[in-house]
XYZ file of C-alpha atoms in Angstrom:
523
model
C 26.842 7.410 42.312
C 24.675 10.266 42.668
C 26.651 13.796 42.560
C 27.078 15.686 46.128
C 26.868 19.298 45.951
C 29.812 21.595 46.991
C 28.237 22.155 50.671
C 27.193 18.227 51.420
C 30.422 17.127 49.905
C 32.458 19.468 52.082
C 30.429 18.396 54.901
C 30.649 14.893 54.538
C 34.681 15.390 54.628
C 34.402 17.459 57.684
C 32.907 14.939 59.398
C 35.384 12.203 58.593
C 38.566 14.061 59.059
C 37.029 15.357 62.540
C 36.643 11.254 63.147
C 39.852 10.935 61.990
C 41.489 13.562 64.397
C 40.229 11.727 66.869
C 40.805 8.460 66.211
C 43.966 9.571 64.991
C 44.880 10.980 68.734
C 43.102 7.602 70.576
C 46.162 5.981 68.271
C 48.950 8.140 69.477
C 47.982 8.131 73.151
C 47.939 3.829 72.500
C 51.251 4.199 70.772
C 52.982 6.053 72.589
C 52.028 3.951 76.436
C 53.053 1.294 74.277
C 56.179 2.480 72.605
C 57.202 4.865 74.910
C 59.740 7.383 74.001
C 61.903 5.612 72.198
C 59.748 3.601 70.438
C 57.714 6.834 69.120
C 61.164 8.522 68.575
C 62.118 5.423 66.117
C 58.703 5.741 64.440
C 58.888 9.560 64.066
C 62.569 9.542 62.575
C 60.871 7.800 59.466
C 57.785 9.712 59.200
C 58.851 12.755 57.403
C 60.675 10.713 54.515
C 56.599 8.907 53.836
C 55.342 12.571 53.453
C 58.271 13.183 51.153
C 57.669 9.818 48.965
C 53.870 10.552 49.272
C 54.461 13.844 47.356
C 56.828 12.407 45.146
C 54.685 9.057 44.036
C 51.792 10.850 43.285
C 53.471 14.120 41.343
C 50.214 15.921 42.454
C 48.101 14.025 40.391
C 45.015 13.174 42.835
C 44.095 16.970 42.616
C 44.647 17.217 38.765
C 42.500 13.771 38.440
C 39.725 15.625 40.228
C 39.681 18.738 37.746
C 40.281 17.222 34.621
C 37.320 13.931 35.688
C 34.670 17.126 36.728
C 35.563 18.750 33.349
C 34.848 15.358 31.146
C 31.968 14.359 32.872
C 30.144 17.689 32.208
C 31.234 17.165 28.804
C 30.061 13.464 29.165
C 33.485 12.339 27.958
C 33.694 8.790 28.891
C 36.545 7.880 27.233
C 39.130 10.799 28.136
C 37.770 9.886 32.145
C 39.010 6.419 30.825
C 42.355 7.737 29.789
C 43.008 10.024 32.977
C 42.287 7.149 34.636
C 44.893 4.434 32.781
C 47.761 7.037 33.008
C 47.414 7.709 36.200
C 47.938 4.930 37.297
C 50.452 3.566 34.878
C 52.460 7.291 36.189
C 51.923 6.593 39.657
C 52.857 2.630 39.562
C 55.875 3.540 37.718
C 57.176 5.791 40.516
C 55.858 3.576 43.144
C 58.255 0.410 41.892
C 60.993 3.320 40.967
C 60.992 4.501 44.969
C 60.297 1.083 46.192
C 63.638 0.119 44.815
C 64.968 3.279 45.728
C 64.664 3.352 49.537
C 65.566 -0.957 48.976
C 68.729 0.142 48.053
C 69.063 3.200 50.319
C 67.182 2.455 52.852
C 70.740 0.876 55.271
C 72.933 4.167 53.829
C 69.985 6.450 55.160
C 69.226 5.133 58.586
C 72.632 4.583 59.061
C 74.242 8.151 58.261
C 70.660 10.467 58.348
C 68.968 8.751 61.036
C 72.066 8.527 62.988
C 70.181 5.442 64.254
C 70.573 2.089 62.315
C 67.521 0.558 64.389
C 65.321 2.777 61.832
C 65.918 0.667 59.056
C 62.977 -1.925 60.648
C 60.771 1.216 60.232
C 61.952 2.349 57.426
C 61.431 -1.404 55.410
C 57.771 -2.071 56.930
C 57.036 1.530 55.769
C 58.205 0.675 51.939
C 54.301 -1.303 51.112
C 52.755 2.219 51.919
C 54.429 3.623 48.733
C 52.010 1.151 45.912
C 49.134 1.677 48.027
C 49.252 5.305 48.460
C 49.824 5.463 44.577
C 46.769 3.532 44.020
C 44.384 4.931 46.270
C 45.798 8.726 45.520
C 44.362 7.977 42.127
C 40.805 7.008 42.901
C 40.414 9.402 45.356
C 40.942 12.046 42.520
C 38.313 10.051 40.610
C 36.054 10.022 43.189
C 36.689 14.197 44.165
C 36.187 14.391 40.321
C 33.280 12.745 40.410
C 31.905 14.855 43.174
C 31.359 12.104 45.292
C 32.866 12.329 48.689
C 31.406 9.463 50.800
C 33.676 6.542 49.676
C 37.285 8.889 50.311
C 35.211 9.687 53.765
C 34.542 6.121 54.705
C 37.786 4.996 53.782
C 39.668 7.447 55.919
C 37.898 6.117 59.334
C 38.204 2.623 58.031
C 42.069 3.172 58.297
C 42.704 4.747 61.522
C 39.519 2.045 62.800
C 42.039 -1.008 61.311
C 45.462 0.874 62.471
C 43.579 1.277 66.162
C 42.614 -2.411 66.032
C 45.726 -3.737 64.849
C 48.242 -1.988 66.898
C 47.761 -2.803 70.273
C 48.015 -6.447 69.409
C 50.990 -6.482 66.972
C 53.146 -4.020 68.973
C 52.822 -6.055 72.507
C 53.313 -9.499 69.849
C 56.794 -7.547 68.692
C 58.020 -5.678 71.701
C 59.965 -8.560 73.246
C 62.146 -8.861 69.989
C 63.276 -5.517 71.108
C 61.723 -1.834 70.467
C 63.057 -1.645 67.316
C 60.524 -4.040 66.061
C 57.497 -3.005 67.449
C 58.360 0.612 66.140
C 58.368 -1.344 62.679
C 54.987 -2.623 63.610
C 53.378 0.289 64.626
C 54.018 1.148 60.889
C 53.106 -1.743 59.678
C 49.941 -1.063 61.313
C 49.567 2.036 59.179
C 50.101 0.129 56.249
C 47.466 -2.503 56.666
C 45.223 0.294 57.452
C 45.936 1.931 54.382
C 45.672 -1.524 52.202
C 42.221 -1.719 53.574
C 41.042 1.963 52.975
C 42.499 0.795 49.129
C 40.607 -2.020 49.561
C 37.497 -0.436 49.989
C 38.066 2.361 47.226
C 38.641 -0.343 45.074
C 35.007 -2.014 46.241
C 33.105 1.365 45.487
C 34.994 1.753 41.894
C 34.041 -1.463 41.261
C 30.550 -1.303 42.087
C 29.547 2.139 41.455
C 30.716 4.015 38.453
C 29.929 4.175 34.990
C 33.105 4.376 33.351
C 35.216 0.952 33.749
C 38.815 0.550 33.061
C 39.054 -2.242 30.665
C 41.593 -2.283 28.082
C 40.617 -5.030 25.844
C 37.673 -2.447 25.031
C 37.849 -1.563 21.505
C 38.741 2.001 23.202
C 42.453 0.652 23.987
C 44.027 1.872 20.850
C 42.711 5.668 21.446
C 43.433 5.537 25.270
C 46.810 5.094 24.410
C 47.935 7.313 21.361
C 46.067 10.409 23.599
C 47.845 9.405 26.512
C 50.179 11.742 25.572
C 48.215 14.496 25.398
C 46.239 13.269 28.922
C 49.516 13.629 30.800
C 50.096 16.906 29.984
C 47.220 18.029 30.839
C 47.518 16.010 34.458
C 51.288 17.625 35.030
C 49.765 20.860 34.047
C 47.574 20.810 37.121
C 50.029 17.878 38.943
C 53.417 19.123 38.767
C 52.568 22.869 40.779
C 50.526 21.004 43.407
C 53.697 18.543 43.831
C 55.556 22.214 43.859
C 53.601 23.342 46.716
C 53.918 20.529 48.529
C 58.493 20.211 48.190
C 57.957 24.230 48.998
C 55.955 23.402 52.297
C 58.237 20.581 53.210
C 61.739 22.392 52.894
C 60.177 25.688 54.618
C 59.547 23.101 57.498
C 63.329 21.868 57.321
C 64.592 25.403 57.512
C 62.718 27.315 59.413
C 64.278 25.413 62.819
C 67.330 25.953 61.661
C 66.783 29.860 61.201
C 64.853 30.067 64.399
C 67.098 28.321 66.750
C 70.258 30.048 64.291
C 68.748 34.019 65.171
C 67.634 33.498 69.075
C 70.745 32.251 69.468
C 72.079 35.127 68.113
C 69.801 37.201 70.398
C 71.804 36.199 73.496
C 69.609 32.928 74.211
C 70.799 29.976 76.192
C 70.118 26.926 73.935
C 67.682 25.470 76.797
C 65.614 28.777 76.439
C 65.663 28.382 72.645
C 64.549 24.778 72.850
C 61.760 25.702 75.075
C 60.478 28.666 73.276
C 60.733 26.711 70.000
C 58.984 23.727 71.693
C 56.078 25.576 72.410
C 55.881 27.646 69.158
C 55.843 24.481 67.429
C 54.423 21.747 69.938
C 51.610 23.932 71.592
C 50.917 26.899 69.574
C 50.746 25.812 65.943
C 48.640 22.851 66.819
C 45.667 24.732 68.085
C 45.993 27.345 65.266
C 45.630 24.596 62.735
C 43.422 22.413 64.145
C 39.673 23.993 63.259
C 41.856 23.923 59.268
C 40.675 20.397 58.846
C 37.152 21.774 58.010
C 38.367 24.536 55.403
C 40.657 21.704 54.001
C 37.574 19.374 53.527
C 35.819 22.520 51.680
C 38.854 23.087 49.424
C 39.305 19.286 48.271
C 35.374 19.539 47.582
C 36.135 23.384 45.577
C 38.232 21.367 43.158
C 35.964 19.778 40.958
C 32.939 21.577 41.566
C 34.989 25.098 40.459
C 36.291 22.756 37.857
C 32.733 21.834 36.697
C 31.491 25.059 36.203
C 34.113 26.430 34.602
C 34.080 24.152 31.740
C 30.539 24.815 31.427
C 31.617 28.640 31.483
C 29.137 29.446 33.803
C 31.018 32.375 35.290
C 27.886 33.108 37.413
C 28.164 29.616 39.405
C 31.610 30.239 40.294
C 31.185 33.610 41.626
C 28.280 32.048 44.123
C 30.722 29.124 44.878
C 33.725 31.275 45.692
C 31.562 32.963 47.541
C 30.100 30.358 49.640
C 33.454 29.070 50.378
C 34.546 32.579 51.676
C 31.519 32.487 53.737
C 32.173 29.471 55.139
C 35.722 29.955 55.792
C 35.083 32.968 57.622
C 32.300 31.441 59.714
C 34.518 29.092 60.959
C 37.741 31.192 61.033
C 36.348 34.001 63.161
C 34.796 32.166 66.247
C 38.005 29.967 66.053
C 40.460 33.071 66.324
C 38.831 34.797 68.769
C 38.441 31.480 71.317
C 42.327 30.841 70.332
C 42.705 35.065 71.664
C 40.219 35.268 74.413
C 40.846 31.387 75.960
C 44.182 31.157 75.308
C 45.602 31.324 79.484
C 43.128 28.889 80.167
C 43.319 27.112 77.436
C 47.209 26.340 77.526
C 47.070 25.397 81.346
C 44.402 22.947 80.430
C 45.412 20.846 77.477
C 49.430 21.794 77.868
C 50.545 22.698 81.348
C 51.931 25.503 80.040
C 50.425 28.933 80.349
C 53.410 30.995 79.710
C 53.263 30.404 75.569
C 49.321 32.143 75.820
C 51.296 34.986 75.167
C 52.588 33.618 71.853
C 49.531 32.030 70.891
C 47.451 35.473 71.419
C 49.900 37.024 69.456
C 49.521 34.817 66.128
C 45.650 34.146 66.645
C 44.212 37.449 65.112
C 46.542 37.264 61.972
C 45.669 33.457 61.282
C 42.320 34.147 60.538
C 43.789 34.991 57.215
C 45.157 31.421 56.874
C 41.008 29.861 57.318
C 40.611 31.535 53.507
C 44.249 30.152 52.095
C 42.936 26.315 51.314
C 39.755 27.591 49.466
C 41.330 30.387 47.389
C 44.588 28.164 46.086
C 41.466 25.491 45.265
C 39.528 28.238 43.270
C 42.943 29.008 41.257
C 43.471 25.267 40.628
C 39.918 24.171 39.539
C 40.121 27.750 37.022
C 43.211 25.897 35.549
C 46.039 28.372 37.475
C 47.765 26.056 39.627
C 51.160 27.553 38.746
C 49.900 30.490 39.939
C 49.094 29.094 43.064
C 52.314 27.516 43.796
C 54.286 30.864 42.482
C 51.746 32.580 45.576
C 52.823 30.168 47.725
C 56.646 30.373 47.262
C 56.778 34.467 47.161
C 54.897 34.318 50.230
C 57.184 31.850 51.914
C 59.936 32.962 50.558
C 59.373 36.337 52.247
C 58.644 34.812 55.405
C 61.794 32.679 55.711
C 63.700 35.603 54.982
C 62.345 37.735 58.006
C 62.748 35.171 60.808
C 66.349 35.277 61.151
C 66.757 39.646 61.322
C 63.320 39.895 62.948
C 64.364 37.103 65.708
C 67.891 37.734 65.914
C 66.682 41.064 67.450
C 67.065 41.075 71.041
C 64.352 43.124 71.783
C 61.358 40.830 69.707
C 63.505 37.534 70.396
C 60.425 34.523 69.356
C 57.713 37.335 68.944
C 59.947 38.021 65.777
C 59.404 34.391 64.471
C 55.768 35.323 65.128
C 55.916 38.525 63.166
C 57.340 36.719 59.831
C 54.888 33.591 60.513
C 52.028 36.361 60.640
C 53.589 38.471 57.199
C 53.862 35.099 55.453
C 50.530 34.279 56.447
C 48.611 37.714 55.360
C 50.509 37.678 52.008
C 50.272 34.205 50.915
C 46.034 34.665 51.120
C 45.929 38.692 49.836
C 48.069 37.002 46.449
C 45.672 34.288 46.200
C 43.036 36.479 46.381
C 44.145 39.403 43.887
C 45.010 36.645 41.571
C 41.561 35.209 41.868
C 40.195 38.653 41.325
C 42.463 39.227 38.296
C 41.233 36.083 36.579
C 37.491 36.001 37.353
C 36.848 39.668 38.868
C 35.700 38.448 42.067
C 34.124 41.017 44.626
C 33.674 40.748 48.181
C 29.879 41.145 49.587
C 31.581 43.477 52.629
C 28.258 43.894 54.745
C 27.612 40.098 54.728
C 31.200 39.640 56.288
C 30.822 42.533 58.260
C 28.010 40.593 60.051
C 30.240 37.536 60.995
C 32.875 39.633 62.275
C 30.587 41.438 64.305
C 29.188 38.149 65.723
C 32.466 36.754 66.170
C 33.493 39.614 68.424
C 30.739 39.971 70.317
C 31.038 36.348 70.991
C 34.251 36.972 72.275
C 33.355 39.710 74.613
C 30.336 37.976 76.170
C 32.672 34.366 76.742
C 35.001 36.408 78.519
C 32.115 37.568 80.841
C 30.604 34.051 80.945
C 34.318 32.807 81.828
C 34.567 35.321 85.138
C 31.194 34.519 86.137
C 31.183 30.749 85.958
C 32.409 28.646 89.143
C 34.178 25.609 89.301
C 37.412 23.992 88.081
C 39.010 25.597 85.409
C 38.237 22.775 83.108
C 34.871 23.200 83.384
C 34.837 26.764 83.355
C 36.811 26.990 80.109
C 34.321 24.044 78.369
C 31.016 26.135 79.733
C 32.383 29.669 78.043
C 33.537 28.347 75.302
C 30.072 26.187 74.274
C 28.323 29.202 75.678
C 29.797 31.698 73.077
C 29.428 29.048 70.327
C 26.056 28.706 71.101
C 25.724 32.710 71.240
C 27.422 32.951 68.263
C 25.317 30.709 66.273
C 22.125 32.201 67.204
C 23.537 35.947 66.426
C 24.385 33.933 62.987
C 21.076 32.923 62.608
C 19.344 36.349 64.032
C 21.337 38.314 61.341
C 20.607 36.381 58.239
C 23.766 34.698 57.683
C 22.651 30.920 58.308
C 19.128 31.066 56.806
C 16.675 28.479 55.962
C 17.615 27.324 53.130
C 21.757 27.080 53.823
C 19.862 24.790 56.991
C 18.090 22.975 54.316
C 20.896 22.171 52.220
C 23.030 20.428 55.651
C 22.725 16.658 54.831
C 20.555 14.469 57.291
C 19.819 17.164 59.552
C 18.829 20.161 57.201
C 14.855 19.447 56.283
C 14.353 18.467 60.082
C 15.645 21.547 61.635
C 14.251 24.184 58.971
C 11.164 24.470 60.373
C 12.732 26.552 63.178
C 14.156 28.647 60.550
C 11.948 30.317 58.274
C 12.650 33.191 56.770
């Protein structure tokens, strides 16, 4: 397998999780004509408690496997890759068969009393295969980030939701006259067969690709094991704080309702306004802020190992242009992103929600979220440097913080939601401005402010000139909102281009495309 640099690799995960969204949607609109309310509601109640085993199973390890294979293969260290590889595995089988048996013997108590809704439990066993499977793929997809190698974890992403989409129109209508209970169960079953054959296929490429083969009758057994010690240390080292960030994002999600709901209440709202308000905080607003994150998430899983890399070759210089690519990058896409999210967002909500009364909410967290497009890639710089306790202690101050405004800044009958806004925003700015000081701390990072300068510049102009384009255009409002918005992408690409921040050679370096399109682009 032939190493990807950090910009293909990033790239090349873009791509697939952009597939992947949309696939992903094609499957909910097909599950949900299907299923219907119920049947979704059923399938939802269960969801939640896989992210939670997820976390659990795989104790962080996938992102640990990533930094610790990039530092032995630039050491050429076949055998510790060998080792990573044989405890993690034997770590995350152990805790699959533990939590299998688990939610076995649970699994009745908690759909009964938690779920309030004993019909779950046909959800809750199909989901129990998912647990293995997750283990095992978690752990080559660490190899393969390691490895700096992104197309198999790409592929095997739209081979799932391809398989899921294929699979569930047939087994759901096969169920749904055995009542809806068991075609919720085989919707998730659906997601489990998809995930057996994105395993499947990691498997294949393992198999057939790389140079370091897990065998333990090699005369290597003996060492793989008395280090194994030693090799899980080093994994929970990296493994445990990334399992840490993930419990600390899951129980903010739990409580932050709760507070929400708890302080507008106290505010003088009737519970049907605070259900509404919440519902499209959390149903329309945050979806559209996160959405363009799938491309900075792609670039952080690629930072991993290649930060990794270089720093075990101490080549200080190479992460300072990496870090710096990746703030680039996240700023190219963060600022045309905010301002479309500030500028479109009437039109915008009336289009894809029906609802143009929560543009108000969404223009008000927009501008601060651009903060949140440099979070994924500065928490992957700490990691890959070795800091991921840092990163999770970042994390938890910052939430921490946040959680405790929302209730006093809400509860206030004069902000009301836009209070839940300010402490989202607060918790946003200081979660990335810790990442970043401790980044600077540790490697003395500076920012090239003119280069920046020049995307924010862009960015706003493009906002100013789609707003024109917008009142000038004629037509439905669908169309109108589609024509700005490519308009000012457009625009904002070629003031990109006209300012020398895309230059030839960053169009070079774009895989498939790059060497065909440079010739309009020399310097």
């Amino acid at each position: 397998m032939k190493k990807q640099s950090l910009l293909k690799g990033a790239l090349i995960l873009t791509i697939a999780a952009l597939i992947t969204k949309i696939l992903g949607f094609a499957n909910s609109i097909i599950q949900s004509r299907i299923l219907g309310s119920e049947g979704i509601g059923l399938v939802m109640m269960v969801m939640p408690l896989m992210g939670l085993l997820m976390t659990l199973t795989t104790l962080g390890l996938p992102v640990a496997i990533s930094k610790l294979v990039a530092e032995a293969e630039v050491q050429n260290k076949t055998t510790q890759i060998k080792q990573i590889l044989v405890v993690s595995l034997v770590v995350t089988g152990s805790l699959s068969i533990l939590f299998v048996m688990i939610t076995l013997g649970l699994g009745p108590i908690f759909s009964t009393h938690l779920l309030t809704d004993q019909r779950s439990y046909y959800s809750l066993l199909a989901l129990i295969p998912i647990i293995p499977i997750f283990a095992v793929s978690g752990v080559l997809k660490g190899y393969f980030r390691g490895r700096q190698t992104m197309t198999p974890i790409a592929v095997s992403q739209v081979l799932e939701q391809i398989v899921r989409i294929a699979l569930i129109f047939f087994i759901v209508q096969w169920l749904l006259p055995y009542g809806i209970e068991y075609a919720a169960a085989g919707a998730i079953l659906c997601s489990v067969i998809g995930e057996a054959f994105s395993l499947f296929y990691l498997v294949f490429k393992f198999r057939t690709s790389n140079r370091y083969k897990v065998n333990l009758r090699q005369p290597h057994k003996r060492k793989i094991w008395s280090q194994g010690k030693h090799t899980l240390l080093e994994l929970l080292h990296t493994g445990l704080p990334t399992t840490g960030n993930g419990l600390i994002h899951s129980i903010a999600r739990v409580i932050s309702p709760i507070l929400i709901t708890q302080g507008l209440a106290k505010a003088g709202m009737s519970s049907v306004l605070i259900t509404k308000q919440f519902g499209m905080l959390a149903g329309f607003v945050m979806p559209l802020l996160f959405f363009p994150g799938f491309i900075n998430h792609s670039l952080a899983a690629a930072m991993v190992p290649a930060i990794s890399e270089a720093n075990a070759q101490k080549n200080y210089r190479l992460i300072h242009q990496r870090v710096y690519q990746a703030v680039r990058i996240a700023l190219i896409v963060g600022a045309p992103s905010t301002v479309i999210l500030y500028v479109f967002a009437e039109p915008l909500m009336e289009v894809i929600y029906h609802a143009p009364e929560a543009a108000v909410l969404l223009k008000v967290l927009a501008p601060f979220f651009l903060f949140h497009y440099f979070h994924a890639p500065l928490q992957s710089t700490l990691v890959g440097l070795g800091y991921a306790k840092a990163a999770m202690m970042n994390n938890l101050l910052s939430r921490a913080v946040s959680l405790a405004l929302i209730y006093p800044l809400c509860s206030n009958p004069v902000l009301g939601i836009k209070g839940v806004l300010l402490a989202m925003s607060i918790g946003v700015i200081l979660e990335t401005f810790l990442h970043f000081f401790s980044m600077v701390k540790l490697i003395g990072y500076h920012l090239k402010t003119f280069e920046l300068l020049k995307v924010v510049f862009s960015g706003l102009l493009m906002g100013y000139m789609g707003l024109i384009f917008f009142n000038h255009l004629k037509g439905g409002l669908l169309f109108q909102t589609m024509m700005a918005i490519v308009s000012s992408l457009f625009l904002y690409l070629l003031l990109l281009i006209l300012l020398r921040v895309i230059r030839r050679n960053d169009i070079v370096r774009v895989p498939l495309i790059g060497k065909r399109l440079s010739f309009f682009f020399r310097n």
